[in-house]
mmCIF file of C-alpha atoms and ligand atoms in Angstrom:
data_model
loop_
_atom_site.group_PDB
_atom_site.id
_atom_site.type_symbol
_atom_site.label_atom_id
_atom_site.label_comp_id
_atom_site.label_asym_id
_atom_site.label_seq_id
_atom_site.Cartn_x
_atom_site.Cartn_y
_atom_site.Cartn_z
ATOM 1 C CA MET M 4 2.769 -6.474 40.786
ATOM 2 C CA LYS M 5 2.753 -10.001 41.813
ATOM 3 C CA THR M 6 -0.118 -9.997 44.229
ATOM 4 C CA ARG M 7 -0.617 -14.514 44.421
ATOM 5 C CA THR M 8 0.964 -17.564 42.960
ATOM 6 C CA ILE M 9 -0.979 -20.356 42.603
ATOM 7 C CA VAL M 10 0.180 -23.227 41.029
ATOM 8 C CA MET M 11 -1.066 -24.415 37.243
ATOM 9 C CA VAL M 12 -3.321 -27.216 38.381
ATOM 10 C CA GLY M 13 -6.090 -23.978 39.099
ATOM 11 C CA LEU M 14 -6.183 -22.722 35.892
ATOM 12 C CA LEU M 15 -7.745 -26.210 35.166
ATOM 13 C CA ALA M 16 -10.928 -25.236 35.768
ATOM 14 C CA LEU M 17 -10.988 -21.983 33.939
ATOM 15 C CA MET M 18 -11.941 -22.580 30.764
ATOM 16 C CA ALA M 19 -14.401 -24.254 31.587
ATOM 17 C CA THR M 20 -16.325 -22.231 33.562
ATOM 18 C CA LEU M 21 -16.113 -20.151 29.691
ATOM 19 C CA VAL M 22 -17.535 -23.026 28.105
ATOM 20 C CA LEU M 23 -21.195 -23.295 27.506
ATOM 21 C CA PRO M 24 -22.046 -27.223 25.567
ATOM 22 C CA ALA M 25 -23.868 -25.935 22.313
ATOM 23 C CA THR M 26 -25.498 -29.505 19.133
ATOM 24 C CA GLY M 27 -23.690 -29.390 16.542
ATOM 25 C CA ALA M 28 -24.885 -29.105 12.834
ATOM 26 C CA GLY M 29 -24.057 -31.426 9.676
ATOM 27 C CA ALA M 30 -21.000 -31.059 7.206
ATOM 28 C CA LEU M 31 -20.267 -32.315 3.668
ATOM 29 C CA THR M 32 -17.305 -33.637 5.173
ATOM 30 C CA THR M 33 -15.555 -33.800 8.047
ATOM 31 C CA TYR M 34 -11.877 -34.070 7.607
ATOM 32 C CA ASP M 35 -9.788 -35.164 10.961
ATOM 33 C CA VAL M 36 -5.809 -33.771 11.273
ATOM 34 C CA GLU M 37 -4.273 -34.217 14.348
ATOM 35 C CA VAL M 38 -1.461 -31.976 15.352
ATOM 36 C CA GLY M 39 1.374 -33.454 16.768
ATOM 37 C CA LYS M 40 2.411 -36.771 17.481
ATOM 38 C CA PHE M 41 3.911 -38.254 20.037
ATOM 39 C CA LEU M 42 6.676 -41.179 18.959
ATOM 40 C CA THR M 43 6.981 -44.367 20.316
ATOM 41 C CA SER M 44 11.411 -45.003 19.099
ATOM 42 C CA ALA M 45 12.177 -42.624 21.085
ATOM 43 C CA PRO M 46 11.691 -39.205 23.526
ATOM 44 C CA ALA M 47 10.008 -37.064 19.738
ATOM 45 C CA GLU M 48 7.207 -35.727 19.056
ATOM 46 C CA SER M 49 6.184 -36.005 14.248
ATOM 47 C CA MET M 50 6.210 -31.453 14.525
ATOM 48 C CA ARG M 51 3.349 -32.164 11.403
ATOM 49 C CA PHE M 52 -0.364 -31.370 10.703
ATOM 50 C CA PHE M 53 -1.323 -34.629 9.603
ATOM 51 C CA PRO M 54 -1.953 -34.434 7.160
ATOM 52 C CA GLY M 55 0.615 -31.665 5.353
ATOM 53 C CA THR M 56 -1.633 -30.772 2.585
ATOM 54 C CA ILE M 57 -5.447 -31.004 1.762
ATOM 55 C CA ASP M 58 -8.361 -30.225 -0.575
ATOM 56 C CA VAL M 59 -11.406 -29.258 0.500
ATOM 57 C CA HIS M 60 -14.182 -28.499 -0.731
ATOM 58 C CA LYS M 61 -17.098 -24.486 0.918
ATOM 59 C CA GLY M 62 -18.798 -26.035 4.017
ATOM 60 C CA ASP M 63 -16.144 -29.044 4.487
ATOM 61 C CA THR M 64 -15.554 -29.015 8.756
ATOM 62 C CA LEU M 65 -11.735 -29.582 9.864
ATOM 63 C CA HIS M 66 -11.689 -31.577 13.410
ATOM 64 C CA PHE M 67 -7.667 -30.829 14.705
ATOM 65 C CA THR M 68 -7.527 -33.520 17.724
ATOM 66 C CA THR M 69 -3.367 -33.577 19.729
ATOM 67 C CA GLU M 70 -2.645 -34.934 22.541
ATOM 68 C CA SER M 71 0.170 -32.684 22.468
ATOM 69 C CA PHE M 72 0.520 -28.589 24.065
ATOM 70 C CA HIS M 73 -0.018 -26.600 20.344
ATOM 71 C CA THR M 74 -2.432 -24.969 18.482
ATOM 72 C CA ALA M 75 -4.603 -25.183 15.205
ATOM 73 C CA THR M 76 -4.472 -21.087 14.172
ATOM 74 C CA LEU M 77 -6.273 -20.602 10.723
ATOM 75 C CA LEU M 78 -4.348 -17.697 8.764
ATOM 76 C CA PRO M 79 -6.760 -15.091 6.642
ATOM 77 C CA VAL M 80 -6.824 -16.594 2.888
ATOM 78 C CA GLY M 81 -3.972 -14.423 1.800
ATOM 79 C CA GLN M 82 -1.294 -14.150 3.928
ATOM 80 C CA GLY M 83 2.565 -16.085 3.775
ATOM 81 C CA VAL M 84 3.935 -17.515 6.544
ATOM 82 C CA VAL M 85 6.499 -17.004 7.159
ATOM 83 C CA ASP M 86 5.390 -12.501 7.163
ATOM 84 C CA TRP M 87 1.966 -14.001 9.331
ATOM 85 C CA TYR M 88 4.042 -15.506 12.377
ATOM 86 C CA ASP M 89 6.894 -12.076 11.824
ATOM 87 C CA ALA M 90 4.447 -9.536 12.077
ATOM 88 C CA ASN M 91 1.385 -11.489 14.370
ATOM 89 C CA ALA M 92 2.973 -14.229 16.330
ATOM 90 C CA THR M 93 6.809 -13.441 17.633
ATOM 91 C CA PRO M 94 7.445 -14.097 20.867
ATOM 92 C CA GLY M 95 9.180 -12.205 23.517
ATOM 93 C CA THR M 96 7.277 -8.881 22.344
ATOM 94 C CA SER M 97 4.009 -8.058 21.590
ATOM 95 C CA GLN M 98 2.231 -8.465 19.006
ATOM 96 C CA PRO M 99 -0.805 -10.033 19.399
ATOM 97 C CA TYR M 100 -0.726 -13.743 19.381
ATOM 98 C CA GLY M 101 2.457 -13.997 20.412
ATOM 99 C CA LEU M 102 2.930 -16.710 22.642
ATOM 100 C CA ILE M 103 4.555 -15.507 25.575
ATOM 101 C CA GLN M 104 4.642 -11.880 25.707
ATOM 102 C CA PRO M 105 6.455 -9.495 27.930
ATOM 103 C CA ASP M 106 4.576 -7.148 30.226
ATOM 104 C CA THR M 107 5.540 -3.990 29.400
ATOM 105 C CA GLU M 108 4.444 -1.847 32.845
ATOM 106 C CA ASP M 109 6.970 -3.875 34.676
ATOM 107 C CA THR M 110 10.525 -3.236 35.141
ATOM 108 C CA PRO M 111 12.724 -4.983 34.406
ATOM 109 C CA ASN M 112 9.963 -7.433 31.648
ATOM 110 C CA THR M 113 8.142 -9.588 33.223
ATOM 111 C CA TYR M 114 6.621 -11.985 30.811
ATOM 112 C CA LYS M 115 2.464 -12.905 30.826
ATOM 113 C CA PHE M 116 1.014 -15.415 28.437
ATOM 114 C CA GLY M 117 -0.626 -13.961 25.853
ATOM 115 C CA ASN M 118 -4.170 -14.318 25.023
ATOM 116 C CA LEU M 119 -5.271 -14.146 21.798
ATOM 117 C CA ALA M 120 -3.122 -16.955 21.075
ATOM 118 C CA ILE M 121 -4.034 -19.413 24.503
ATOM 119 C CA PHE M 122 -7.613 -19.354 24.448
ATOM 120 C CA PRO M 123 -10.124 -19.900 21.635
ATOM 121 C CA THR M 124 -10.959 -16.523 19.116
ATOM 122 C CA SER M 125 -15.090 -18.322 20.557
ATOM 123 C CA SER M 126 -15.717 -20.024 22.897
ATOM 124 C CA THR M 127 -19.692 -20.817 22.364
ATOM 125 C CA CYS M 128 -17.728 -23.348 19.683
ATOM 126 C CA GLY M 129 -15.954 -25.639 18.363
ATOM 127 C CA GLY M 130 -15.283 -27.408 20.971
ATOM 128 C CA SER M 131 -15.679 -30.377 21.587
ATOM 129 C CA GLY M 132 -19.988 -30.320 22.104
ATOM 130 C CA GLN M 133 -20.524 -27.340 20.181
ATOM 131 C CA PRO M 134 -21.119 -26.847 17.219
ATOM 132 C CA ALA M 135 -18.278 -25.986 14.552
ATOM 133 C CA CYS M 136 -16.615 -23.171 14.640
ATOM 134 C CA SER M 137 -16.644 -21.070 10.809
ATOM 135 C CA TYR M 138 -13.669 -19.655 9.610
ATOM 136 C CA ASP M 139 -14.359 -17.317 6.561
ATOM 137 C CA GLY M 140 -11.206 -16.641 5.602
ATOM 138 C CA THR M 141 -11.237 -12.421 6.654
ATOM 139 C CA THR M 142 -9.535 -13.010 9.688
ATOM 140 C CA VAL M 143 -7.640 -15.390 12.044
ATOM 141 C CA VAL M 144 -9.452 -18.853 14.323
ATOM 142 C CA ASN M 145 -7.907 -19.539 16.598
ATOM 143 C CA SER M 146 -8.083 -22.974 18.780
ATOM 144 C CA GLY M 147 -5.729 -21.553 21.557
ATOM 145 C CA VAL M 148 -4.215 -24.119 24.130
ATOM 146 C CA SER M 149 -7.068 -26.261 25.568
ATOM 147 C CA VAL M 150 -4.182 -28.212 26.696
ATOM 148 C CA LEU M 151 -3.451 -25.579 29.009
ATOM 149 C CA PHE M 152 -7.247 -25.850 30.863
ATOM 150 C CA ASP M 153 -9.913 -28.611 29.125
ATOM 151 C CA GLY M 154 -7.724 -30.847 27.820
ATOM 152 C CA PRO M 155 -6.885 -32.609 24.745
ATOM 153 C CA MET M 156 -7.554 -30.474 21.362
ATOM 154 C CA ASP M 157 -11.339 -31.869 20.026
ATOM 155 C CA TRP M 158 -11.534 -28.510 17.776
ATOM 156 C CA SER M 159 -13.828 -28.672 14.491
ATOM 157 C CA VAL M 160 -13.970 -25.573 11.963
ATOM 158 C CA THR M 161 -16.164 -25.304 8.753
ATOM 159 C CA VAL M 162 -13.802 -24.079 6.152
ATOM 160 C CA ASP M 163 -16.600 -21.052 4.197
ATOM 161 C CA ALA M 164 -13.491 -19.409 2.883
ATOM 162 C CA ALA M 165 -14.322 -19.153 -1.341
ATOM 163 C CA PRO M 166 -13.441 -22.059 -3.867
ATOM 164 C CA GLY M 167 -11.039 -21.393 -6.081
ATOM 165 C CA SER M 168 -8.255 -19.351 -2.502
ATOM 166 C CA SER M 169 -6.114 -20.913 -0.162
ATOM 167 C CA PHE M 170 -4.791 -20.811 3.457
ATOM 168 C CA TRP M 171 -2.266 -21.746 5.611
ATOM 169 C CA VAL M 172 -3.542 -22.807 9.633
ATOM 170 C CA VAL M 173 -0.164 -22.628 11.821
ATOM 171 C CA CYS M 174 0.159 -23.571 15.723
ATOM 172 C CA LEU M 175 1.610 -20.720 17.402
ATOM 173 C CA ILE M 176 3.744 -22.135 19.909
ATOM 174 C CA HIS M 177 6.277 -24.608 17.240
ATOM 175 C CA SER M 178 6.453 -21.346 14.977
ATOM 176 C CA ALA M 179 6.139 -21.073 11.500
ATOM 177 C CA ASN M 180 7.905 -24.560 9.989
ATOM 178 C CA MET M 181 5.073 -26.033 11.765
ATOM 179 C CA ARG M 182 1.680 -25.661 9.313
ATOM 180 C CA MET M 183 0.143 -27.086 6.564
ATOM 181 C CA LYS M 184 -1.241 -26.245 3.144
ATOM 182 C CA VAL M 185 -5.663 -26.058 2.590
ATOM 183 C CA ASN M 186 -6.627 -25.456 -0.682
ATOM 184 C CA VAL M 187 -10.080 -24.638 -0.562
ATOM 185 C CA VAL M 188 -11.277 -25.717 -4.692
ATOM 186 C CA ALA M 189 -14.509 -25.746 -6.945
ATOM 187 C CA ASN M 190 -17.504 -27.609 -6.168
ATOM 188 C CA THR M 191 -17.100 -29.516 -9.325
ATOM 189 C CA ALA M 192 -13.558 -30.462 -8.334
ATOM 190 C CA PRO M 193 -11.840 -33.417 -6.630
ATOM 191 C CA ALA M 194 -11.523 -33.276 -2.813
ATOM 192 C CA SER M 195 -8.561 -35.048 -0.775
ATOM 193 C CA ASP M 196 -9.869 -38.858 -0.608
ATOM 194 C CA PRO M 197 -9.888 -39.403 3.373
ATOM 195 C CA ALA M 198 -8.245 -43.222 1.928
ATOM 196 C CA ALA M 199 -5.157 -42.203 0.001
ATOM 197 C CA LEU M 200 -4.873 -39.233 3.074
ATOM 198 C CA ASP M 201 -4.350 -41.667 5.785
ATOM 199 C CA THR M 202 -1.904 -43.747 4.625
ATOM 200 C CA ALA M 203 0.335 -40.290 3.345
ATOM 201 C CA ASN M 204 -0.186 -39.907 6.838
ATOM 202 C CA ALA M 205 0.909 -42.645 8.128
ATOM 203 C CA GLN M 206 4.329 -43.278 5.449
ATOM 204 C CA ALA M 207 5.676 -39.526 7.143
ATOM 205 C CA LEU M 208 4.649 -40.623 10.584
ATOM 206 C CA ALA M 209 7.250 -44.025 9.795
ATOM 207 C CA GLN M 210 9.654 -41.372 8.408
ATOM 208 C CA ASP M 211 9.018 -39.354 11.752
ATOM 209 C CA THR M 212 9.488 -42.961 13.713
ATOM 210 C CA ALA M 213 12.872 -43.916 12.155
ATOM 211 C CA SER M 214 14.753 -40.903 11.801
ATOM 212 C CA ALA M 215 13.886 -39.772 15.619
ATOM 213 C CA ALA M 216 15.823 -43.067 16.026
ATOM 214 C CA ALA M 217 18.449 -42.295 15.067
ATOM 215 C CA LEU M 218 18.563 -38.872 16.295
ATOM 216 C CA ASN M 219 18.618 -39.736 19.538
ATOM 217 C CA ALA M 220 21.588 -42.352 19.178
ATOM 218 C CA LYS M 221 23.778 -39.915 17.389
ATOM 219 C CA TYR M 222 22.879 -37.584 20.067
ATOM 220 C CA SER M 223 22.915 -39.776 22.890
ATOM 221 C CA ALA M 224 26.087 -41.061 22.033
ATOM 222 C CA LYS M 225 28.254 -37.919 21.209
ATOM 223 C CA GLN M 226 31.026 -37.599 23.787
ATOM 224 C CA THR M 227 32.375 -34.579 22.472
ATOM 225 C CA TRP M 228 34.987 -31.825 23.866
ATOM 226 C CA HIS M 229 37.418 -28.934 22.935
ATOM 227 C CA THR M 230 40.243 -27.425 24.666
ATOM 228 C CA LYS M 231 40.541 -23.988 26.264
ATOM 229 C CA GLY M 232 43.694 -23.705 28.252
ATOM 230 C CA ALA M 233 44.161 -26.388 31.156
ATOM 231 C CA HIS M 234 40.536 -26.931 30.993
ATOM 232 C CA ARG M 235 37.929 -28.183 28.422
ATOM 233 C CA VAL M 236 34.704 -27.609 27.472
ATOM 234 C CA TRP M 237 31.889 -30.324 25.946
ATOM 235 C CA ASP M 238 29.876 -30.116 24.283
ATOM 236 C CA ALA M 239 25.971 -30.698 24.938
ATOM 237 C CA TRP M 240 22.880 -30.080 23.814
ATOM 238 C CA ALA M 241 19.151 -28.803 24.547
ATOM 239 C CA GLY M 242 16.235 -30.557 22.547
ATOM 240 C CA VAL M 243 17.581 -31.726 18.815
ATOM 241 C CA ASP M 244 15.540 -30.991 16.128
ATOM 242 C CA ASN M 245 15.581 -31.832 12.701
ATOM 243 C CA ARG M 246 13.345 -31.164 10.098
ATOM 244 C CA HIS M 247 9.378 -33.075 11.376
ATOM 245 C CA VAL M 248 11.013 -33.703 15.063
ATOM 246 C CA ALA M 249 12.239 -32.642 17.565
ATOM 247 C CA LEU M 250 13.440 -34.602 20.825
ATOM 248 C CA TYR M 251 12.973 -33.596 23.758
ATOM 249 C CA GLY M 252 15.316 -34.645 25.591
ATOM 250 C CA MET M 253 18.992 -33.451 26.898
ATOM 251 C CA TYR M 254 22.024 -35.034 25.089
ATOM 252 C CA PRO M 255 24.419 -36.663 25.843
ATOM 253 C CA ARG M 256 22.035 -37.230 29.397
ATOM 254 C CA THR M 257 24.701 -38.175 31.491
ATOM 255 C CA LEU M 258 28.036 -36.021 30.999
ATOM 256 C CA HIS M 259 31.239 -36.711 33.181
ATOM 257 C CA ILE M 260 33.843 -34.013 33.120
ATOM 258 C CA ALA M 261 36.624 -32.879 35.718
ATOM 259 C CA LYS M 262 36.466 -28.980 38.254
ATOM 260 C CA GLY M 263 37.053 -26.340 36.045
ATOM 261 C CA ASP M 264 35.649 -27.263 32.703
ATOM 262 C CA THR M 265 32.723 -25.410 31.474
ATOM 263 C CA VAL M 266 29.635 -27.607 29.418
ATOM 264 C CA GLN M 267 28.174 -25.980 25.976
ATOM 265 C CA TRP M 268 24.728 -27.010 25.344
ATOM 266 C CA HIS M 269 23.934 -25.712 21.917
ATOM 267 C CA PHE M 270 20.504 -24.236 20.465
ATOM 268 C CA ASP M 271 21.056 -23.629 16.934
ATOM 269 C CA SER M 272 19.885 -27.621 16.444
ATOM 270 C CA LEU M 273 16.069 -26.036 17.353
ATOM 271 C CA THR M 274 13.617 -25.568 14.598
ATOM 272 C CA PHE M 275 9.972 -26.261 15.739
ATOM 273 C CA GLU M 276 11.256 -25.346 20.057
ATOM 274 C CA ASP M 277 12.399 -23.480 22.630
ATOM 275 C CA HIS M 278 13.788 -24.775 26.684
ATOM 276 C CA THR M 279 15.802 -23.625 29.374
ATOM 277 C CA VAL M 280 19.254 -25.618 30.879
ATOM 278 C CA THR M 281 18.632 -24.817 34.717
ATOM 279 C CA PHE M 282 20.394 -25.842 37.397
ATOM 280 C CA PRO M 283 19.396 -27.258 39.840
ATOM 281 C CA SER M 284 16.464 -29.482 39.000
ATOM 282 C CA ASP M 285 14.261 -29.793 42.404
ATOM 283 C CA LYS M 286 14.945 -25.129 42.566
ATOM 284 C CA ALA M 287 13.802 -25.703 38.135
ATOM 285 C CA VAL M 288 10.573 -27.026 37.965
ATOM 286 C CA LYS M 289 9.265 -24.777 41.392
ATOM 287 C CA ILE M 290 9.654 -21.658 39.346
ATOM 288 C CA ALA M 291 8.066 -24.219 36.347
ATOM 289 C CA ASN M 292 5.125 -24.886 38.407
ATOM 290 C CA VAL M 293 4.240 -21.211 39.224
ATOM 291 C CA PHE M 294 0.909 -18.777 37.154
ATOM 292 C CA ASP M 295 0.104 -15.808 38.427
ATOM 293 C CA PRO M 296 -3.313 -14.212 37.497
ATOM 294 C CA ALA M 297 -3.232 -10.800 37.637
ATOM 295 C CA CYS M 298 -6.375 -8.141 36.560
ATOM 296 C CA ASP M 299 -5.363 -5.609 34.446
ATOM 297 C CA PRO M 300 -8.280 -2.393 34.231
ATOM 298 C CA ASP M 301 -6.544 -0.053 31.524
ATOM 299 C CA GLY M 302 -4.109 -2.728 29.366
ATOM 300 C CA ASP M 303 -0.768 -2.073 30.022
ATOM 301 C CA THR M 304 -0.372 0.667 28.428
ATOM 302 C CA GLY M 305 -3.094 3.047 31.360
ATOM 303 C CA PRO M 306 -1.268 4.295 33.369
ATOM 304 C CA LEU M 307 -2.942 1.866 36.153
ATOM 305 C CA PRO M 308 -0.731 -0.398 37.678
ATOM 306 C CA ASP M 309 -2.148 -5.005 37.767
ATOM 307 C CA GLY M 310 -4.145 -5.172 40.791
ATOM 308 C CA PRO M 311 -4.330 -8.432 42.321
ATOM 309 C CA PRO M 312 -7.209 -11.295 41.141
ATOM 310 C CA ASP M 313 -11.437 -9.887 42.249
ATOM 311 C CA THR M 314 -11.869 -14.222 43.368
ATOM 312 C CA MET M 315 -9.348 -16.763 44.737
ATOM 313 C CA ASP M 316 -10.339 -19.291 42.010
ATOM 314 C CA PRO M 317 -10.881 -18.924 37.948
ATOM 315 C CA PRO M 318 -11.836 -16.340 36.618
ATOM 316 C CA PHE M 319 -9.570 -14.206 38.115
ATOM 317 C CA CYS M 320 -11.095 -10.935 36.982
ATOM 318 C CA THR M 321 -14.663 -9.930 37.177
ATOM 319 C CA ASP M 322 -13.925 -8.727 32.912
ATOM 320 C CA PRO M 323 -12.184 -10.969 31.535
ATOM 321 C CA THR M 324 -10.187 -9.342 28.896
ATOM 322 C CA GLN M 325 -8.992 -7.662 32.206
ATOM 323 C CA LEU M 326 -6.576 -11.210 32.813
ATOM 324 C CA GLU M 327 -3.258 -12.146 32.600
ATOM 325 C CA ILE M 328 -0.953 -14.935 33.544
ATOM 326 C CA HIS M 329 2.304 -14.420 34.253
ATOM 327 C CA PHE M 330 5.697 -16.799 35.116
ATOM 328 C CA SER M 331 7.745 -16.475 37.378
ATOM 329 C CA PRO M 332 9.962 -13.086 37.035
ATOM 330 C CA ASN M 333 12.699 -17.037 36.612
ATOM 331 C CA PHE M 334 10.937 -18.743 33.721
ATOM 332 C CA VAL M 335 12.766 -16.867 30.643
ATOM 333 C CA PRO M 336 15.954 -14.843 31.380
ATOM 334 C CA LYS M 337 19.276 -15.867 31.874
ATOM 335 C CA LEU M 338 19.820 -16.918 35.514
ATOM 336 C CA GLY M 339 23.335 -16.879 37.561
ATOM 337 C CA ASN M 340 27.387 -15.466 37.023
ATOM 338 C CA GLY M 341 27.864 -18.572 35.241
ATOM 339 C CA THR M 342 29.174 -21.092 37.195
ATOM 340 C CA VAL M 343 28.373 -23.397 39.193
ATOM 341 C CA THR M 344 28.980 -23.177 42.909
ATOM 342 C CA GLY M 345 27.160 -26.343 43.680
ATOM 343 C CA GLN M 346 23.954 -28.015 44.742
ATOM 344 C CA ARG M 347 22.358 -25.327 44.710
ATOM 345 C CA ASP M 348 23.396 -22.761 42.976
ATOM 346 C CA LEU M 349 20.601 -21.750 40.678
ATOM 347 C CA GLU M 350 22.071 -21.221 36.810
ATOM 348 C CA SER M 351 19.493 -20.939 34.342
ATOM 349 C CA SER M 352 19.798 -20.399 30.365
ATOM 350 C CA GLY M 353 17.293 -18.752 30.221
ATOM 351 C CA VAL M 354 14.529 -20.210 27.386
ATOM 352 C CA ARG M 355 15.694 -20.675 23.639
ATOM 353 C CA GLY M 356 15.619 -22.013 21.046
ATOM 354 C CA ALA M 357 13.755 -22.041 17.628
ATOM 355 C CA ASN M 358 10.989 -18.646 18.652
ATOM 356 C CA SER M 359 13.221 -16.827 21.199
ATOM 357 C CA SER M 360 15.006 -14.452 18.599
ATOM 358 C CA GLU M 361 13.568 -11.480 20.974
ATOM 359 C CA LEU M 362 13.846 -14.272 24.678
ATOM 360 C CA GLY M 363 17.273 -15.103 24.253
ATOM 361 C CA GLY M 364 18.195 -16.160 21.324
ATOM 362 C CA ASP M 365 19.579 -19.704 19.516
ATOM 363 C CA ALA M 366 23.272 -19.191 21.767
ATOM 364 C CA ASN M 367 24.762 -21.115 23.183
ATOM 365 C CA TYR M 368 24.723 -21.636 26.889
ATOM 366 C CA ASN M 369 28.093 -22.103 28.396
ATOM 367 C CA LEU M 370 28.084 -22.663 31.977
ATOM 368 C CA LYS M 371 31.415 -23.301 34.383
ATOM 369 C CA PHE M 372 31.742 -26.506 37.125
ATOM 370 C CA GLY M 373 33.490 -24.966 39.892
ATOM 371 C CA ALA M 374 32.809 -27.668 42.576
ATOM 372 C CA ALA M 375 33.552 -31.083 42.811
ATOM 373 C CA SER M 376 29.074 -33.101 43.079
ATOM 374 C CA SER M 377 28.519 -36.252 44.993
ATOM 375 C CA GLY M 378 28.413 -39.439 42.996
ATOM 376 C CA THR M 379 25.119 -38.294 41.242
ATOM 377 C CA GLY M 380 26.127 -35.213 39.676
ATOM 378 C CA PHE M 381 24.318 -31.171 38.979
ATOM 379 C CA LYS M 382 21.251 -32.243 37.904
ATOM 380 C CA TYR M 383 19.070 -30.174 35.973
ATOM 381 C CA ILE M 384 16.247 -29.739 33.693
ATOM 382 C CA CYS M 385 14.365 -28.050 30.959
ATOM 383 C CA MET M 386 12.048 -25.476 33.016
ATOM 384 C CA ILE M 387 9.725 -26.230 29.448
ATOM 385 C CA HIS M 388 9.583 -29.412 29.768
ATOM 386 C CA THR M 389 9.939 -30.511 32.544
ATOM 387 C CA PHE M 390 10.605 -34.777 32.119
ATOM 388 C CA MET M 391 13.644 -33.350 30.033
ATOM 389 C CA ARG M 392 16.926 -34.415 32.316
ATOM 390 C CA GLY M 393 20.227 -35.139 32.100
ATOM 391 C CA ARG M 394 22.862 -34.819 34.835
ATOM 392 C CA VAL M 395 26.614 -33.369 35.004
ATOM 393 C CA VAL M 396 28.733 -35.156 37.305
ATOM 394 C CA VAL M 397 32.034 -33.188 38.718
ATOM 395 C CA ARG M 398 34.985 -34.852 39.625
HETATM 396 CU CU1 CU U 425 3.167 -26.703 18.086
#
């Protein structure tokens, strides 16, 4: 049920109201872990945890930071990362840690953020000025997506799992491919040397910086097509991922085509990211920025529908567990009829890529251009990363 709309900035104060300051306690060693890292050589990000593997002692603390859009989510000891992700965190499903979940009360389904994915497991530990959270190896401990609400991630967790155990840390946004292995070694064994980790991190970053530049150059230069009848079908890519890097660009950024041609966007390289191709860019920005808080007193399976927010401002619901943050109904699904007929024609691939087999999958998106454009062309963006822009000039 749609009641009112807000823009994302309205949510910034939400988590601030739930976070209480406290003082921290000491630990043996605190290891810094950066989650993802923007690269300088291309519009790109390294999708690693830095470091990717670490040996710690029981009682050591992991301090996670990122400037980007990730979670640091510690899985229970003994859980395989792919198996856990498939069973618990598949976007587009109602699994507990799914980032984007159907609101099954609505027909057709609308989508909302998964609260267990985007909010921290505890609002009273882990954050800046708070004591570190404790991870004992039995249950998930999640940072949440603090950048949505509270600024860049600055989150600490003390490893209290038994020596001899190992576990994975994953990002709930960027698939099971974005992961870190933590080994809790015996107290008598050496843990990782922070200086050696710094050296390995620098090497990984240099490797990703070079590979991002090469990938960006390669896809920027692509001008390929095949013919179909009297017309051409042009190749394009909404972002490109390789083993450790995600490129945030539309490739090629500009295509010059003839009226009646088709552009085919490929999503099958994506192993971390999801994107959309949405025309026209101004309408797409509006869809991307609309979020819709509601309060659902009895959950999706109860007989009562979603209700309007209890308050005009965060936290919106008197009982915060009732909060549902809905996406615009135009955000997730494919829109339009597959042919661009003019500057105001809304056409969208819907969410496709690495994470979204329950959503749009990684299938190609074909869009035919049935009308000539202005000289600047038909402009489009990705609604997930609204800075990713491209245009198609049709003569
Ligand atoms: Cu991520």
